[in-house]
Short mmCIF file of C-alpha atoms in Angstrom, two decimals:
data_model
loop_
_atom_site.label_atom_id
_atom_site.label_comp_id
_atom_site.label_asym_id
_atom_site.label_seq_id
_atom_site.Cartn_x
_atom_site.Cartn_y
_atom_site.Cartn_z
CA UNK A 29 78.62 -29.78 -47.85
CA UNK A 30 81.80 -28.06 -49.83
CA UNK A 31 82.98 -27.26 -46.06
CA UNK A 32 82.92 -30.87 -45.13
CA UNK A 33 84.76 -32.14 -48.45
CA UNK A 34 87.31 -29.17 -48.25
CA UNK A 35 88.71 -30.79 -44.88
CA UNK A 36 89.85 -34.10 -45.67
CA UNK A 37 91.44 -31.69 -48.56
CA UNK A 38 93.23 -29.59 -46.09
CA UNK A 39 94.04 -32.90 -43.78
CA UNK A 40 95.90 -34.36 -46.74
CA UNK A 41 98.02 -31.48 -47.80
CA UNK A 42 98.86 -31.23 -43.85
CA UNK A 43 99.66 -34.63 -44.11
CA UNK A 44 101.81 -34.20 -47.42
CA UNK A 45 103.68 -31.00 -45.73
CA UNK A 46 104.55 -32.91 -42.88
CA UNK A 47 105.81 -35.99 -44.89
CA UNK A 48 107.95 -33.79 -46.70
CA UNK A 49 109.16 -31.63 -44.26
CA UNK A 50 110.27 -34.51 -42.57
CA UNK A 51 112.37 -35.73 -45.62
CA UNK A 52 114.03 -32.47 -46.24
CA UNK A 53 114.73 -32.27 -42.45
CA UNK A 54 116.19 -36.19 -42.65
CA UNK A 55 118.53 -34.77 -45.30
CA UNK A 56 119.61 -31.69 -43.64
CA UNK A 57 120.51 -34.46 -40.89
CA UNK A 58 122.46 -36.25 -42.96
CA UNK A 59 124.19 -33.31 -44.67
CA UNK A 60 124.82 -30.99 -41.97
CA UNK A 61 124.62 -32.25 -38.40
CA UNK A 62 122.68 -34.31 -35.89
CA UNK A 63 119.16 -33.55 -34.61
CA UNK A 64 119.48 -31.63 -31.40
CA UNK A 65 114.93 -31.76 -31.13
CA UNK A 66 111.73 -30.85 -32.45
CA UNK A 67 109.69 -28.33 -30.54
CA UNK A 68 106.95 -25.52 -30.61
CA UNK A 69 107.86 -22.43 -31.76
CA UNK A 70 106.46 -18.84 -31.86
CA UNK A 71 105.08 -18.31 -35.64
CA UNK A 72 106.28 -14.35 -34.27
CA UNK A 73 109.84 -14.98 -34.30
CA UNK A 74 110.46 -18.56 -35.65
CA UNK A 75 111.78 -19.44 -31.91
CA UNK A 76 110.73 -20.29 -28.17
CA UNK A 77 112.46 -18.34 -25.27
CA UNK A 78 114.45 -21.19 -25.37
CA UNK A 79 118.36 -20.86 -25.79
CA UNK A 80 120.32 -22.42 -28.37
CA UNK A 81 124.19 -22.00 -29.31
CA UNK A 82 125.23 -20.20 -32.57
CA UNK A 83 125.71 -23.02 -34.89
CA UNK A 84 122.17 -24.21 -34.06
CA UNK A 85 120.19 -24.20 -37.09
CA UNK A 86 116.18 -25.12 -38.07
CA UNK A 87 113.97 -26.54 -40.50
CA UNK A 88 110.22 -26.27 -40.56
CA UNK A 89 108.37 -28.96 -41.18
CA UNK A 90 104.61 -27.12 -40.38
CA UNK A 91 103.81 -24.12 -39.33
CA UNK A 92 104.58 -23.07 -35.66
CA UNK A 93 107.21 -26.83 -35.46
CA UNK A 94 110.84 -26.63 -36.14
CA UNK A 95 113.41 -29.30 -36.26
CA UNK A 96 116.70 -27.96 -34.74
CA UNK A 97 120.38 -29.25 -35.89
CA UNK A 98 123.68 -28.83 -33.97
CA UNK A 99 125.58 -27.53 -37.01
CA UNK A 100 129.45 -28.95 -35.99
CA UNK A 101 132.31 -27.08 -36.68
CA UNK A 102 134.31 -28.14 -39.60
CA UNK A 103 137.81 -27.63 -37.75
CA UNK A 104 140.85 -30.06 -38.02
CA UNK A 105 140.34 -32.08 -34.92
CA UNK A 106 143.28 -34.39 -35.58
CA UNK A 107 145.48 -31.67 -36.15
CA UNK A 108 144.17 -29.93 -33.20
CA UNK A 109 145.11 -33.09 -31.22
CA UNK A 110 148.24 -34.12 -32.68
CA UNK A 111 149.67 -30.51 -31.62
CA UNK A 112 147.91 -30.75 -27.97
CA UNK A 113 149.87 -33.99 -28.05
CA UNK A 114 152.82 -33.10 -28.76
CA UNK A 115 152.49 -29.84 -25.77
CA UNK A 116 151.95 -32.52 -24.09
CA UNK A 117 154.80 -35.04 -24.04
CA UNK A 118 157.56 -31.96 -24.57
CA UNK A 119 156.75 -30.40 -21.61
CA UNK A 120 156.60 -33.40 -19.93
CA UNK A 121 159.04 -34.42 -16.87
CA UNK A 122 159.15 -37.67 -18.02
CA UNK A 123 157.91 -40.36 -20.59
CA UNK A 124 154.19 -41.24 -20.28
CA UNK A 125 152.07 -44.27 -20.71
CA UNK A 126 149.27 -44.42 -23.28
CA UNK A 127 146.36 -44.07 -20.62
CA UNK A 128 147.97 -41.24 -18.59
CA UNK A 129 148.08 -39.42 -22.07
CA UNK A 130 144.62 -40.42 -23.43
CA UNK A 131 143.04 -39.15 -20.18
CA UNK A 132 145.11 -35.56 -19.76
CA UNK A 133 143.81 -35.10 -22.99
CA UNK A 134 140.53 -36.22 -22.45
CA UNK A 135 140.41 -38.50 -25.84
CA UNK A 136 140.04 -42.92 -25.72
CA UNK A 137 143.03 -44.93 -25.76
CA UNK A 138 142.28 -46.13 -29.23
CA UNK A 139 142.49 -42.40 -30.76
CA UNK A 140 146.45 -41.58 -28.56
CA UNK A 141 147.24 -44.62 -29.82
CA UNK A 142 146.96 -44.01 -33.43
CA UNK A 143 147.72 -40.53 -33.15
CA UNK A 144 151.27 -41.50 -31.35
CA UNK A 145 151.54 -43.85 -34.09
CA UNK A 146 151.50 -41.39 -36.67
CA UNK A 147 154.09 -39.15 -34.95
CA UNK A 148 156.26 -41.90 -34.18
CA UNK A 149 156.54 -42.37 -37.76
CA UNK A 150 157.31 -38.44 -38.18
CA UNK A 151 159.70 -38.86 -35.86
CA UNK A 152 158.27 -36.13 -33.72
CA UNK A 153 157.50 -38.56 -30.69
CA UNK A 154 159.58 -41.65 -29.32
CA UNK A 155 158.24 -45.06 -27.28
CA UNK A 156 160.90 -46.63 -24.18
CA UNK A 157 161.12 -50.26 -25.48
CA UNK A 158 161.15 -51.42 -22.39
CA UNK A 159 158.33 -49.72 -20.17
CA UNK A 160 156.44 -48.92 -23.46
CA UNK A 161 155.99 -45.15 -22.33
CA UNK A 162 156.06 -42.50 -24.87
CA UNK A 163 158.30 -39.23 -25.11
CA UNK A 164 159.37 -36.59 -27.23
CA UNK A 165 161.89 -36.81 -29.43
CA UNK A 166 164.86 -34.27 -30.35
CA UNK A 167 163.63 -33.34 -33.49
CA UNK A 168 161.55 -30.74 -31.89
CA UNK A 169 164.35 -29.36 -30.28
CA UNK A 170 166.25 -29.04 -33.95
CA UNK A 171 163.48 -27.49 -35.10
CA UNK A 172 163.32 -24.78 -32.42
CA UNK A 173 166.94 -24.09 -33.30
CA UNK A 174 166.22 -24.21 -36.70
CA UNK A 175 163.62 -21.56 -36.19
CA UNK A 176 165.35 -19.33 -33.52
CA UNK A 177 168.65 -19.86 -35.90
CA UNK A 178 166.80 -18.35 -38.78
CA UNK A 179 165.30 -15.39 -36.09
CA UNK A 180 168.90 -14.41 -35.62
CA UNK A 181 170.38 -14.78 -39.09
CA UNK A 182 167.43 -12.60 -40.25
CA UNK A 183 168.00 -9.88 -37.80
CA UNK A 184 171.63 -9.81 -38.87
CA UNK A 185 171.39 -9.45 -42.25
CA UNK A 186 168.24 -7.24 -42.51
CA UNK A 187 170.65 -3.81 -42.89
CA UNK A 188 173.24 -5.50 -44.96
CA UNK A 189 170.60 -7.08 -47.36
CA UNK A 190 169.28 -3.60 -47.70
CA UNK A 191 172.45 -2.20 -48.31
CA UNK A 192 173.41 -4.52 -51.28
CA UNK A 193 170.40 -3.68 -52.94
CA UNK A 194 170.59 0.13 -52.73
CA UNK A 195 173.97 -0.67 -54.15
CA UNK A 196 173.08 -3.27 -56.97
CA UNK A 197 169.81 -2.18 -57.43
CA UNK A 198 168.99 -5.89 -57.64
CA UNK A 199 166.53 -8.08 -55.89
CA UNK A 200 168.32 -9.70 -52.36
CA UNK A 201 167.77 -12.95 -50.96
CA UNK A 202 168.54 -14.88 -47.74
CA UNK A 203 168.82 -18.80 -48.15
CA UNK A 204 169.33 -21.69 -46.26
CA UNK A 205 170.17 -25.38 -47.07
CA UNK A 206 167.64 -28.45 -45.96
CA UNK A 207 168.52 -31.13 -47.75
CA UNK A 208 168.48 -30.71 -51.54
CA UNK A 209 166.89 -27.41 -51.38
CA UNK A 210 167.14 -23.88 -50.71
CA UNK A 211 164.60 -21.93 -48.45
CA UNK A 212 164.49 -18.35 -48.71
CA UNK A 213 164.13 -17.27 -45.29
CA UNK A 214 164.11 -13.10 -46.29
CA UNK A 215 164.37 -10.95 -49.15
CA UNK A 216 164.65 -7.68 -50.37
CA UNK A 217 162.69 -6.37 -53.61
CA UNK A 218 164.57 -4.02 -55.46
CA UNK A 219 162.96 -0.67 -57.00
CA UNK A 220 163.37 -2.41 -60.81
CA UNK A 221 160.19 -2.55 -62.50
CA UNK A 222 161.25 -5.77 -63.87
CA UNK A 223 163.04 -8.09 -61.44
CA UNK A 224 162.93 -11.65 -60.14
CA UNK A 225 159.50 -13.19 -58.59
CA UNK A 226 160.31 -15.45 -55.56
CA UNK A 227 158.58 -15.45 -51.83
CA UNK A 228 159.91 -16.00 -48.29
CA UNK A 229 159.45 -19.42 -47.46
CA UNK A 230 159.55 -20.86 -51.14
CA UNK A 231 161.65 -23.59 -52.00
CA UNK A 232 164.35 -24.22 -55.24
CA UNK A 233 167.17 -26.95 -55.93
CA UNK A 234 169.93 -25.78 -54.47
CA UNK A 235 172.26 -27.19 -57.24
CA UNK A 236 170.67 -24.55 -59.80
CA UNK A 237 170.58 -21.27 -58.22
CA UNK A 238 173.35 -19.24 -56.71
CA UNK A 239 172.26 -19.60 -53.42
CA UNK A 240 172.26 -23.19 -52.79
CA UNK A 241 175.32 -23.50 -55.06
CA UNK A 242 177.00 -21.06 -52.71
CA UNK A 243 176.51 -23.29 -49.68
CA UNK A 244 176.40 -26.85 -51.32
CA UNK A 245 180.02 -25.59 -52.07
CA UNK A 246 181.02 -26.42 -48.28
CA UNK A 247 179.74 -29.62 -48.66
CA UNK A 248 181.62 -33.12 -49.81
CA UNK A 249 181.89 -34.24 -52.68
CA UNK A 250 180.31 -36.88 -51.73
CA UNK A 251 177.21 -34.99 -50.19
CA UNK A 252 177.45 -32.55 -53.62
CA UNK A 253 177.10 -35.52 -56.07
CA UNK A 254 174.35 -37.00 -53.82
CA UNK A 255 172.47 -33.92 -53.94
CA UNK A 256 173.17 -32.98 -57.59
CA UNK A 257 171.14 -36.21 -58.51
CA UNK A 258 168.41 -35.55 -56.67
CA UNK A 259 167.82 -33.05 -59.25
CA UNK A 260 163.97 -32.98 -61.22
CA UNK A 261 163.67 -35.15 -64.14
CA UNK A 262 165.91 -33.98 -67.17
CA UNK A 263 167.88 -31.64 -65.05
CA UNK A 264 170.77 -33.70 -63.48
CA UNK A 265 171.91 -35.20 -67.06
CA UNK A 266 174.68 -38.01 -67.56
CA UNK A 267 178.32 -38.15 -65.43
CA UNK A 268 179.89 -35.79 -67.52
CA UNK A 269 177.21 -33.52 -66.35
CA UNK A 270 177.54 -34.09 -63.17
CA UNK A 271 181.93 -34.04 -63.25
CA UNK A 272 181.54 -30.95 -64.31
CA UNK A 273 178.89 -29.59 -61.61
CA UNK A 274 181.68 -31.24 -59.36
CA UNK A 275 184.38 -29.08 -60.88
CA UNK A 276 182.27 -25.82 -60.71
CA UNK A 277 181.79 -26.63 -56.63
CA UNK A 278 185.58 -26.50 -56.20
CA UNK A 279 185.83 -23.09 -57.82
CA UNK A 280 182.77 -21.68 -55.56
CA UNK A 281 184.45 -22.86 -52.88
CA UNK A 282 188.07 -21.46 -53.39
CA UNK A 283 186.25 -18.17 -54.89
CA UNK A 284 183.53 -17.81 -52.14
CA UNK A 285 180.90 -16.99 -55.10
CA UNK A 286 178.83 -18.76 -57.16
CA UNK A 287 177.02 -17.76 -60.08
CA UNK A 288 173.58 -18.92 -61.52
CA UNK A 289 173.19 -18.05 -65.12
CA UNK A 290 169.84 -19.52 -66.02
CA UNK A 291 169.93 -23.01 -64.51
CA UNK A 292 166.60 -22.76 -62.93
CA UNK A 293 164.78 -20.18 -64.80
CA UNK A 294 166.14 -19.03 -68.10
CA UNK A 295 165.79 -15.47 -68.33
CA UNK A 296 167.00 -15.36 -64.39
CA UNK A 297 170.61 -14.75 -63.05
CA UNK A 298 172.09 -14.36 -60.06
CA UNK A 299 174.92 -14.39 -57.60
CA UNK A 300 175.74 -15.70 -54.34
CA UNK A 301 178.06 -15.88 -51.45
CA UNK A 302 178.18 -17.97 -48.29
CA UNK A 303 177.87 -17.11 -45.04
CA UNK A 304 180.20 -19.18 -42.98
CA UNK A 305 180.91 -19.67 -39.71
CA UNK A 306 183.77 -19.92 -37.09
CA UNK A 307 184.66 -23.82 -38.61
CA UNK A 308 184.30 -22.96 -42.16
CA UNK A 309 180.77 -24.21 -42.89
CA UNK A 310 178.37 -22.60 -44.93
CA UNK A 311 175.22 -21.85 -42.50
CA UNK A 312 173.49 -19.11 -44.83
CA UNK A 313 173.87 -17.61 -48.29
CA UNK A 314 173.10 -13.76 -49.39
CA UNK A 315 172.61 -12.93 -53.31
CA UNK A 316 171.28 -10.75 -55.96
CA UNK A 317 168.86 -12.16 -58.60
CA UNK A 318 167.61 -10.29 -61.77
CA UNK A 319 166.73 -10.90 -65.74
CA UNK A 320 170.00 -11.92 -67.57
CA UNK A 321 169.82 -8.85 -69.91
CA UNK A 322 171.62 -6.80 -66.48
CA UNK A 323 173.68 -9.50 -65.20
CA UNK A 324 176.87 -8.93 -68.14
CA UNK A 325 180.12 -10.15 -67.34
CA UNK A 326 181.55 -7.08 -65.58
CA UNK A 327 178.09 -6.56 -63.78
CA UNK A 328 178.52 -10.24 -62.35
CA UNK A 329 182.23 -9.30 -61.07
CA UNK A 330 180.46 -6.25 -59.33
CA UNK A 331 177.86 -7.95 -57.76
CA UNK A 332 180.51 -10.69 -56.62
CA UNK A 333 182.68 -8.56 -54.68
CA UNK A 334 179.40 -7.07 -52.87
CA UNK A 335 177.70 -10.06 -52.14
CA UNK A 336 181.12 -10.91 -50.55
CA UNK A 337 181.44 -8.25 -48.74
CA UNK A 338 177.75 -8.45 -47.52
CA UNK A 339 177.97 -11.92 -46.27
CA UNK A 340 181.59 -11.22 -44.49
CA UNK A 341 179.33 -8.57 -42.69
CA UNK A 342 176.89 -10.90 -41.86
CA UNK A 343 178.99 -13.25 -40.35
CA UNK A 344 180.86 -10.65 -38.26
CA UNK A 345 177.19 -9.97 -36.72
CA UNK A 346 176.91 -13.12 -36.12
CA UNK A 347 180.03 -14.78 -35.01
CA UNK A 348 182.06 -11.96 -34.42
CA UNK A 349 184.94 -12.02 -37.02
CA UNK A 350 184.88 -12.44 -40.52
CA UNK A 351 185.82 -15.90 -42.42
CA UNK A 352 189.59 -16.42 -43.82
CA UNK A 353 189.45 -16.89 -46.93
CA UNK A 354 188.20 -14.33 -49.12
CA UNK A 355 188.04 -13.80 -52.97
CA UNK A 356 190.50 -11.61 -54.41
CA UNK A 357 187.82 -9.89 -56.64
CA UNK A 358 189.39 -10.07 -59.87
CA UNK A 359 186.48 -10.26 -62.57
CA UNK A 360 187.31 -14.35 -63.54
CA UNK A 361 184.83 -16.64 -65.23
CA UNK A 362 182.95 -18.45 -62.90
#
């Protein structure tokens, strides 16, 4: 008699365990993947001889039953595509139609579409009006030169950025100008405990630190004023500010050095000279950087002359003779 009661007993928590397996396992679904299948499994190893891939994962719902998921990976598949796109059309002989891309790449026409869309609108890719095919557009090319540009200006100035810091005992960087900013493409740490914090690759505004002042030197006026109010909030000021910015841009250029005494960070200095090339423009800029307490008058004459004389030395690396003009050295107010 108790035997006979305790089954329906044992039915209904079967019943209950399977109910709410099956929610957990609907939730998993929803959370995590797709159902790949339900099937028996050894209660031995949780598995059948069976085969599955890595990111296969189970729930059981009773004993010896599993539901399996296909777990997918969590990579950037438009990324992915938008790059395989762009291989695509740059190495191509000539531009191709919206199917012929879709299928090389093995995606719909609806997904090339909008993925050509968005790199239209980057620039990176660029549609025949007439024939509607697509192709790819210069910019990649500039930004291959850009890249192997900054390559070779690295590899030229690696020894003499190392020199000026053994002889400075400052902090070194190497800069170039895109736009309203400054990318430091290398540096040098000096053996100072206390020195300047920056990283390759970072970004400042090239109107506030030696650097970018350096190069933005070589520049119009026109192009200088531009750039000078693109300044962060607060920082470019009224005209007067800006006339005198103007002024300071005429010295740097006649001088060849430019000095930053706190215009980005207050308790950082620094100095900078151009690197120019065989037409006079400004296609780098070398400089020391340190707290203010070691950058005193005289110091800032001292590291003037060297930062001169370091980017004269690039530029013979790189173009093969030095630029004209060249600061006397005399220790003048910048």
């Amino acid at each position: 008699m108790a035997a006979s009661a305790a089954a329906p007993i044992w039915r209904l928590i079967l019943l209950l365990q399977i109910r709410l397996g099956i929610v957990v396992s609907l939730l998993v679904i929803r959370l995590h993947g797709s159902l790949v299948l339900m099937r028996r499994c050894s209660l031995a190893d949780g598995r059948s001889g069976q085969s599955f891939s890595d990111v296969e994962t189970g729930t059981t719902i009773f004993p010896g039953y599993r539901i399996y998921f296909h777990m997918p990976e969590r990579n950037n598949t438009t990324l992915s595509d938008g790059l395989r796109l762009i291989d695509l059309l740059a190495n191509a002989q000539h531009p191709q139609p919206l199917t012929m891309i879709a299928a090389a790449l093995g995606m719909g026409n609806s997904k090339a579409h909008r993925l050509l869309q968005t790199l239209m609108q980057a620039q990176y890719v660029m549609q025949e009006p007439g024939t509607r095919r697509y192709y790819a557009s210069i910019k990649l090319w500039t930004l291959g030169s850009a890249v192997l540009r900054q390559m070779s200006l690295r590899t030229a100035a690696e020894g003499e950025m190392l020199r000026l810091m053994e002889t400075t005992g400052e902090s070194v960087h190497l800069s170039v100008l895109e736009e309203h900013e400054i990318v430091y493409v290398h540096k040098v740490e000096s053996d100072n405990p206390v020195r300047a914090y920056s990283q390759i690759g970072g970004r400042m505004p090239a109107a506030l630190v030696a650097t970018g002042k350096a190069m933005l030197a070589f520049l119009s006026a026109d192009d200088q004023a531009r750039i000078h109010a693109q300044l962060p909030h607060g920082e470019a000021g009224h005209g007067d500010i800006q006339a005198a910015f103007l002024r300071e841009m005429q010295l740097t250029r006649a001088k060849r050095v430019a000095v930053n005494r706190g215009e980005w960070r207050k308790d950082v200095y620094g100095v900078a000279s151009p690197i120019l090339n065989h037409d006079g423009r400004a296609v780098a800029a070398i400089g020391v950087s340190g707290p203010a307490h070691r950058f005193k008058r005289h110091r800032i004459a001292f590291f003037a002359r060297e930062v001169i004389r370091s980017a004269d030395a690039i530029a013979m690396r790189l173009f093969g003779e030095p630029p004209q003009r060249v600061w006397s050295g005399k220790a003048r107010q910048v």
